[in-house]
PDB file of C-alpha atoms in Angstrom:
ATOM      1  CA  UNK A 156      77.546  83.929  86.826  1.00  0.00           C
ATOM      2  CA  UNK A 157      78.506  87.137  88.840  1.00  0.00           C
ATOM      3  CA  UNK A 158      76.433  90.035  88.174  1.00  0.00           C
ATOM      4  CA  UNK A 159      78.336  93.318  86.981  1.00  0.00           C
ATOM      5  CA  UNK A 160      77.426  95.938  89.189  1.00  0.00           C
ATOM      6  CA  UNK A 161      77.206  99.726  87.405  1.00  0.00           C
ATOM      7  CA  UNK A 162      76.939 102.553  89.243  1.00  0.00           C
ATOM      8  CA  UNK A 163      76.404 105.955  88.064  1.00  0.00           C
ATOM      9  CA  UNK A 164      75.819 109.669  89.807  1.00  0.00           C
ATOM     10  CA  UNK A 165      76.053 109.539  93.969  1.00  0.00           C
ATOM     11  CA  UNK A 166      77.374 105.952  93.777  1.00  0.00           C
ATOM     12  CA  UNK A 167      80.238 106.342  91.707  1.00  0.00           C
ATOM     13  CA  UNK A 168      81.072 109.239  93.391  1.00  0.00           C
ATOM     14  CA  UNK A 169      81.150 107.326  96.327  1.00  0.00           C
ATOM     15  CA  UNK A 170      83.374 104.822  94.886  1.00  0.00           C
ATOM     16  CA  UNK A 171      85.524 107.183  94.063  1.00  0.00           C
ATOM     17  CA  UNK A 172      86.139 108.652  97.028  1.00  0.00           C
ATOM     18  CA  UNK A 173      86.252 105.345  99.016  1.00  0.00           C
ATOM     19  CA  UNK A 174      88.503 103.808  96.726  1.00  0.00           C
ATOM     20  CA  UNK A 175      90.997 106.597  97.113  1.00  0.00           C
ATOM     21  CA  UNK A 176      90.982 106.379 101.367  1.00  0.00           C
ATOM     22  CA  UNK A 177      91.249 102.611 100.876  1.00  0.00           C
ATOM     23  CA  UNK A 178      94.783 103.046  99.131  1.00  0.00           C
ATOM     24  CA  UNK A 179      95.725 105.754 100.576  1.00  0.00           C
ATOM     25  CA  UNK A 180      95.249 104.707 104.202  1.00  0.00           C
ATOM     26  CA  UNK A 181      94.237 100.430 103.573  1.00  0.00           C
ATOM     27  CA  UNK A 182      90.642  98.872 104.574  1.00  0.00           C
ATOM     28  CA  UNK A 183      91.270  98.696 108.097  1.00  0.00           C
ATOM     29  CA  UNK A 184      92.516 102.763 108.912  1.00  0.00           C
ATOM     30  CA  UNK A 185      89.323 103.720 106.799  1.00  0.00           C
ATOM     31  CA  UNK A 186      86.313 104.728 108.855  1.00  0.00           C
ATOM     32  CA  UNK A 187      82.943 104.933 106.839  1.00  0.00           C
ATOM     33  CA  UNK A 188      82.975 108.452 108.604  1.00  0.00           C
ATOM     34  CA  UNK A 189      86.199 109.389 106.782  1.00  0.00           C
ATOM     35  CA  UNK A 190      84.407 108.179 103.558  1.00  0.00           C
ATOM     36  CA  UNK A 191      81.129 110.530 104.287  1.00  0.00           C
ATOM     37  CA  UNK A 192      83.769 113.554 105.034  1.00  0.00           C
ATOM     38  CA  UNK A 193      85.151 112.894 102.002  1.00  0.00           C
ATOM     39  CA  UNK A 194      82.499 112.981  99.792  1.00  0.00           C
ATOM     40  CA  UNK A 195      80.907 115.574 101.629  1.00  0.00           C
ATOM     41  CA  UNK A 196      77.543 114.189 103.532  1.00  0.00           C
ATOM     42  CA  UNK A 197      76.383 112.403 106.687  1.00  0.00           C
ATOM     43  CA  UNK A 198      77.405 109.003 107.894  1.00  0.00           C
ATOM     44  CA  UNK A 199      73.413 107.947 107.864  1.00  0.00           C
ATOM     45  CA  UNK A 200      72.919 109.254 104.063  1.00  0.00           C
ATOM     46  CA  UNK A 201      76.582 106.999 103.673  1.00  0.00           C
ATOM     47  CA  UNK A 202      74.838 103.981 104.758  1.00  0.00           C
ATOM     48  CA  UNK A 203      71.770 104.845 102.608  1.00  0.00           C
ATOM     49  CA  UNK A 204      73.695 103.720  99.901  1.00  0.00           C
ATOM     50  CA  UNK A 205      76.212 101.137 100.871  1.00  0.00           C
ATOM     51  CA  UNK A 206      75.100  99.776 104.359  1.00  0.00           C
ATOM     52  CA  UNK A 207      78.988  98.480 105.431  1.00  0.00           C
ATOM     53  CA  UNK A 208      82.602  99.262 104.645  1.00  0.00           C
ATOM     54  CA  UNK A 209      82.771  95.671 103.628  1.00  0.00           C
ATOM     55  CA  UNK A 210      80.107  96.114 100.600  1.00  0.00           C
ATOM     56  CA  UNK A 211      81.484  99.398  99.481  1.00  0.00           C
ATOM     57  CA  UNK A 212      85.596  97.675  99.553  1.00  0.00           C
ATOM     58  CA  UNK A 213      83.741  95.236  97.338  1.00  0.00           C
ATOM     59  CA  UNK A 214      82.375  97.764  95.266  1.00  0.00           C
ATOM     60  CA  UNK A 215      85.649  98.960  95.284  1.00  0.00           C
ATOM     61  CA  UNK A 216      87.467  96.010  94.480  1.00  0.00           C
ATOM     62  CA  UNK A 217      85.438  94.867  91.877  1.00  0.00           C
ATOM     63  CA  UNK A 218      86.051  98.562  89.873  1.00  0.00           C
ATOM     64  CA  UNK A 219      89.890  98.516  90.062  1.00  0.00           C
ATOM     65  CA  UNK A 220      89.420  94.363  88.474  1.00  0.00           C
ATOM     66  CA  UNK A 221      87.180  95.194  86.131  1.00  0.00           C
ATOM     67  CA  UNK A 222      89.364  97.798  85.150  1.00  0.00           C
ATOM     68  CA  UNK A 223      92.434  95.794  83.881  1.00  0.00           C
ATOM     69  CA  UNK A 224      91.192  91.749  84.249  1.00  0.00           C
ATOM     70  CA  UNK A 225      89.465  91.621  80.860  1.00  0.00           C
ATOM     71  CA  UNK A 226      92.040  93.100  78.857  1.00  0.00           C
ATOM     72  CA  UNK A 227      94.680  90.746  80.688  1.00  0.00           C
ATOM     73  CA  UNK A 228      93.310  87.874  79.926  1.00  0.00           C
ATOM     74  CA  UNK A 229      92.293  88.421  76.629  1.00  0.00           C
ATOM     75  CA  UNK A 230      95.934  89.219  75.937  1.00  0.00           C
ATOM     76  CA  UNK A 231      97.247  85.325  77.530  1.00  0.00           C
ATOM     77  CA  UNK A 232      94.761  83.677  75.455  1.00  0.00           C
ATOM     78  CA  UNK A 233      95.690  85.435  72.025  1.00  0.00           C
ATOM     79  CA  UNK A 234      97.695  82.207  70.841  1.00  0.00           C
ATOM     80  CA  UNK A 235      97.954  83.664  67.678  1.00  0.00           C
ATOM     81  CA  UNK A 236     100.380  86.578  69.196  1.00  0.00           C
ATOM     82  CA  UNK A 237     104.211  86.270  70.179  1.00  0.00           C
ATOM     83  CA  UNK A 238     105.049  85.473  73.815  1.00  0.00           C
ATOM     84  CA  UNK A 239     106.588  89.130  73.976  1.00  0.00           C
ATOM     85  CA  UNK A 240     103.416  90.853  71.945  1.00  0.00           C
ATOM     86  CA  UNK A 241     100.716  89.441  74.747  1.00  0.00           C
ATOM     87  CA  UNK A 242     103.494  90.137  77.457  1.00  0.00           C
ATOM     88  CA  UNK A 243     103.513  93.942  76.432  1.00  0.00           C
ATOM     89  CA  UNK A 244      99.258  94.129  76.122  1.00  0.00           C
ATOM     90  CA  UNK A 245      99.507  92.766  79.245  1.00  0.00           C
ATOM     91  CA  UNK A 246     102.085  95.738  80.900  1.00  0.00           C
ATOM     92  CA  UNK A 247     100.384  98.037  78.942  1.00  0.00           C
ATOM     93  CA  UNK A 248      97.074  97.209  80.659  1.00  0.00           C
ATOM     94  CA  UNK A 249      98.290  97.316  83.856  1.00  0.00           C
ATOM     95  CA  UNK A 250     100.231 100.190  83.553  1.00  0.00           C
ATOM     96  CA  UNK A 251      97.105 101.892  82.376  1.00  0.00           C
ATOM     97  CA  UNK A 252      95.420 101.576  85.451  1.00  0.00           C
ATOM     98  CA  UNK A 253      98.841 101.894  88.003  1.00  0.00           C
ATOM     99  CA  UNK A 254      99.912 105.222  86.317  1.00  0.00           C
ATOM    100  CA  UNK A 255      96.294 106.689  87.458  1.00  0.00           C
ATOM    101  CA  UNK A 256      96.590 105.396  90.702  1.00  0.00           C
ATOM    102  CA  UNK A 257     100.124 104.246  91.744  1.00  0.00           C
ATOM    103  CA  UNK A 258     100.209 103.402  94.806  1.00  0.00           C
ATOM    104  CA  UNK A 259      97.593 100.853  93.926  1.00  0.00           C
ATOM    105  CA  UNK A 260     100.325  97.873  93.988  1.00  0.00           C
ATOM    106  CA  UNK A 261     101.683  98.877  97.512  1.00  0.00           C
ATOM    107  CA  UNK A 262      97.855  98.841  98.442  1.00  0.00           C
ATOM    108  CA  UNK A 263      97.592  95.218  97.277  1.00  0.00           C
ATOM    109  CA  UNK A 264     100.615  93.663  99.053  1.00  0.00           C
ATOM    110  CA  UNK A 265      98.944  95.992 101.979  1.00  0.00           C
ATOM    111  CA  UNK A 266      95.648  93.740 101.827  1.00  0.00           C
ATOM    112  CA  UNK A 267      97.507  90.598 101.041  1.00  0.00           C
ATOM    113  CA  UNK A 268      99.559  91.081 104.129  1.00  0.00           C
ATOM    114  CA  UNK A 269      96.484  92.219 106.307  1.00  0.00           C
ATOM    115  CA  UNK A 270      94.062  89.030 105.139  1.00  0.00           C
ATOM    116  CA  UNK A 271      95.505  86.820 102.854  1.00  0.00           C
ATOM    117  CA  UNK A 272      91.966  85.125 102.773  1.00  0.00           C
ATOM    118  CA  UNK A 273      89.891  87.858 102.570  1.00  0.00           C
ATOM    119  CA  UNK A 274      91.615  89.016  99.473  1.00  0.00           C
ATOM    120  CA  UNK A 275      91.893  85.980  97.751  1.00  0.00           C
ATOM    121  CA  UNK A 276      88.080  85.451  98.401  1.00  0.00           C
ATOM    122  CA  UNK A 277      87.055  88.633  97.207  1.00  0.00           C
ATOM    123  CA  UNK A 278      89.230  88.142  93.674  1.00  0.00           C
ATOM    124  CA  UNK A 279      87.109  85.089  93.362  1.00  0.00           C
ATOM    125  CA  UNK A 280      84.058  87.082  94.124  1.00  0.00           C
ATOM    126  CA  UNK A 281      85.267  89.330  90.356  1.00  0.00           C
ATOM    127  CA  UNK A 282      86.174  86.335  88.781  1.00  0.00           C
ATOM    128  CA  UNK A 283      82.919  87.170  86.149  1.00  0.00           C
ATOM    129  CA  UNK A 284      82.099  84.287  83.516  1.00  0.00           C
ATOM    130  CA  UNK A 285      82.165  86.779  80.827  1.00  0.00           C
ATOM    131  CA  UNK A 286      85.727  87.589  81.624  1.00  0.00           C
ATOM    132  CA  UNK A 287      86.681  83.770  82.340  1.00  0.00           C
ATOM    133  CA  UNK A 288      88.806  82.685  85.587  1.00  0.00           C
ATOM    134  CA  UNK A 289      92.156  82.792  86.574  1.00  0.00           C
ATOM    135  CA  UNK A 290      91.581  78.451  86.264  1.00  0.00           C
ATOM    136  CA  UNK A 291      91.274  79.259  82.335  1.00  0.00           C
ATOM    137  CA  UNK A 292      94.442  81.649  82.250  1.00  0.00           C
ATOM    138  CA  UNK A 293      96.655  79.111  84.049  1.00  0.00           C
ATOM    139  CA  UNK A 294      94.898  75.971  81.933  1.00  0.00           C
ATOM    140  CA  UNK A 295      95.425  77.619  78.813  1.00  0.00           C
ATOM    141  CA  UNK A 296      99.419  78.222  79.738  1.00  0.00           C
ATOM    142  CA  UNK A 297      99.795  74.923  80.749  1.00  0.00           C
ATOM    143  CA  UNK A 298      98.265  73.564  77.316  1.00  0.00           C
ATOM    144  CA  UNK A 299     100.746  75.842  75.566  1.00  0.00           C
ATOM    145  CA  UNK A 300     103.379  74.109  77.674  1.00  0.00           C
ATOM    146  CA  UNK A 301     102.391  70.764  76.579  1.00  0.00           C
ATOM    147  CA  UNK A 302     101.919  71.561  73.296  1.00  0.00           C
ATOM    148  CA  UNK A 303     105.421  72.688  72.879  1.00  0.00           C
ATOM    149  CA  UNK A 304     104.825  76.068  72.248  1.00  0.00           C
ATOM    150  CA  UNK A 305     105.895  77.470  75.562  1.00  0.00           C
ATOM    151  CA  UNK A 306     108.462  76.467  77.938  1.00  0.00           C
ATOM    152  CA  UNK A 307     107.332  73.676  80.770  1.00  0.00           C
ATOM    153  CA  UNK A 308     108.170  75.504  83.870  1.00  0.00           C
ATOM    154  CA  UNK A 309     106.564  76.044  87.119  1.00  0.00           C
ATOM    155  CA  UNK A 310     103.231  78.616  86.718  1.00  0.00           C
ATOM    156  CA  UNK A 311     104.423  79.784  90.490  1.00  0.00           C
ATOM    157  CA  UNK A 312     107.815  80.978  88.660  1.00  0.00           C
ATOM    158  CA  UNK A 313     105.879  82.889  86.040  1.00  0.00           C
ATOM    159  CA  UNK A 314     103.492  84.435  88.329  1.00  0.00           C
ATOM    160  CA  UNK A 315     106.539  86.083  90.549  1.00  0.00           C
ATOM    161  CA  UNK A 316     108.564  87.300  87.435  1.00  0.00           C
ATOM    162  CA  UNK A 317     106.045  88.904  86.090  1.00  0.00           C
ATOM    163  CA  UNK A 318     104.230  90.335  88.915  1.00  0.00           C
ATOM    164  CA  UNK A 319     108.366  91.357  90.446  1.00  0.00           C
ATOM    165  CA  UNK A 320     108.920  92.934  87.700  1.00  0.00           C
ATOM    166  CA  UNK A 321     105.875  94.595  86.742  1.00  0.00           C
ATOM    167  CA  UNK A 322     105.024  96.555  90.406  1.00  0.00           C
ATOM    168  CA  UNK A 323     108.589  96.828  91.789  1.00  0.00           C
ATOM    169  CA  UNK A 324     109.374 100.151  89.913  1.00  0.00           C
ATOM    170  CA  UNK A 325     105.760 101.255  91.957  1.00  0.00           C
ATOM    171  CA  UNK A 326     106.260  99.986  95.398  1.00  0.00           C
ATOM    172  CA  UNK A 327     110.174 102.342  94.671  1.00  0.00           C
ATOM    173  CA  UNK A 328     108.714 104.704  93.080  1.00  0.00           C
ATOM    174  CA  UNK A 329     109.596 107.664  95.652  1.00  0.00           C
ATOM    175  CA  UNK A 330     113.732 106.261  95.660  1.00  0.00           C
ATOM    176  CA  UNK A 331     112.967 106.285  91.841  1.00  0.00           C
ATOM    177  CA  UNK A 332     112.120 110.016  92.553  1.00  0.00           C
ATOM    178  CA  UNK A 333     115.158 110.354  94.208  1.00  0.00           C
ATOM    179  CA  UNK A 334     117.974 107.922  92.427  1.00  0.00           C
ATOM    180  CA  UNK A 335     116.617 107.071  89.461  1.00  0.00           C
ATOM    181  CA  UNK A 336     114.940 109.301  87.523  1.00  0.00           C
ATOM    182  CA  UNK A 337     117.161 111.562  84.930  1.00  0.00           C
ATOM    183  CA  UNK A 338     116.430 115.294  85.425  1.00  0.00           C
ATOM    184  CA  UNK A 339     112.864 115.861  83.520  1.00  0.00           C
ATOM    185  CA  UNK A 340     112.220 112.317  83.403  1.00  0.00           C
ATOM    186  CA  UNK A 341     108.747 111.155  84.888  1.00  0.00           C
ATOM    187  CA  UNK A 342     107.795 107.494  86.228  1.00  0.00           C
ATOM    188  CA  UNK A 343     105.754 107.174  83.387  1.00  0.00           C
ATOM    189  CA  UNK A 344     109.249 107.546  80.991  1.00  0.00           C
ATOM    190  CA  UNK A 345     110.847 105.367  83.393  1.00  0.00           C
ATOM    191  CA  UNK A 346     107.955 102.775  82.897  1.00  0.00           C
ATOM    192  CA  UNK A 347     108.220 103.198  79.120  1.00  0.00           C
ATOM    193  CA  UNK A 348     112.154 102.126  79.115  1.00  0.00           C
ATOM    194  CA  UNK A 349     111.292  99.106  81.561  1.00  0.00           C
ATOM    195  CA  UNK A 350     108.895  97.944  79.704  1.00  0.00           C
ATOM    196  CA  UNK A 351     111.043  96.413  76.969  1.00  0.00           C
ATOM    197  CA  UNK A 352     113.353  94.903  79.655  1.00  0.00           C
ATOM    198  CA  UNK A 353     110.355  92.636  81.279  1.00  0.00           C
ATOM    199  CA  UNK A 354     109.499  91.511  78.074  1.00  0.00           C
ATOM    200  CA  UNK A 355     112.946  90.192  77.192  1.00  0.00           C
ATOM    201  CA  UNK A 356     113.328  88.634  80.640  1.00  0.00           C
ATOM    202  CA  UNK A 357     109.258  87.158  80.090  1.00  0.00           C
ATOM    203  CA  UNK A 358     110.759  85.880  76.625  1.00  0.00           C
ATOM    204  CA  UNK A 359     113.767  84.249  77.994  1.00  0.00           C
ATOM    205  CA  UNK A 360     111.557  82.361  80.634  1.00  0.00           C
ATOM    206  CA  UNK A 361     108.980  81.489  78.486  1.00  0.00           C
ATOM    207  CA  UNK A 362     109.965  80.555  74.805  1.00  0.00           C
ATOM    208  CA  UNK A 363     111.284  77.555  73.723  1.00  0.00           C
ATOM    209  CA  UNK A 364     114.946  78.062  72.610  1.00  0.00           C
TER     210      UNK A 364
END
């Protein structure tokens, strides 16, 4: 079992501040020194508390997870709910977290692109027991699919409609700026009248006609 790491006072503030250089600028552009300017000290006092850029991106890492994992995969596992009821915890969670920090998705294709393995290896490094594993998320689907309950379809094809359509009004959101949004309207009204349109098109893939 992975230990949960909580960090409180100089820490967190550290966090903080590396977490936003690491999306605004991605893992490799960030300099601890650019961290320590940030938060305001020395590069020695820095390393004090996190001794490499790689242990503070896991730090990192591990926050923005934590922050959204448990409640999206306590929403797939609800077999009790409707395909579209989990589907919209499941935006809602997510959207929680991208609304505070939205260019978090373009920051994640970012990684992915820079080192595929490297970010795939550091999810695994999250993947907590108390919060299960992606294995148990994509078990427990294909039980459902088995069962009946859900259609039998590729998990590949379920992973790229929902992940298309949940980040693509992010990675556009400055054309949304432009194009899209109605005057007074705000990404986060945008996001609200999207939302029911992912659902359907989860529905449609999903449930068993």
């Amino acid at each position: 079992m992975t230990t949960v790491t909580k960090y409180s006072g100089q820490e967190a503030k550290i966090i903080e501040a590396a977490k936003s250089m690491f999306i605004e600028k991605g893992f490799a552009e960030t300099s601890m020194s650019d961290i320590a300017a940030r938060v305001g000290m020395n590069r020695p006092r820095l390393h004090y508390y996190f001794r490499t850029k790689e242990k503070m991106y896991q730090a990192v890492f591990g926050q923005i997870v934590r922050s959204f994992v448990p409640k999206m995969q306590d929403a797939i596992l609800q077999k009790d709910k409707s395909v579209g009821e989990r589907v919209g915890e499941m935006i809602d969670a997510y959207y929680a977290v991208f609304l505070v920090q939205p260019d978090l998705p373009l920051f994640a294709l970012r990684e992915i692109e820079r080192d595929a393995d490297a970010f795939i290896g550091m999810v695994k490094m999250q993947q907590m027991e108390m919060y299960g594993s992606v294995s148990k998320i994509a078990d427990s689907l294909r039980e459902e699919m088995a069962q009946g309950h859900l259609r039998e379809i590729p998990l590949r094809a379920v992973f790229f409609t929902f992940y298309g359509l949940l980040i693509m009004p992010f990675l556009t959101k400055n054309l949304a700026g432009s194009l899209l949004l109605k005057d007074d309207e705000t990404l986060e009204d945008l996001l609200a009248r999207w939302k029911p349109y992912v659902v359907l098109q989860m529905e449609s893939l999903l449930c068993v006609k």
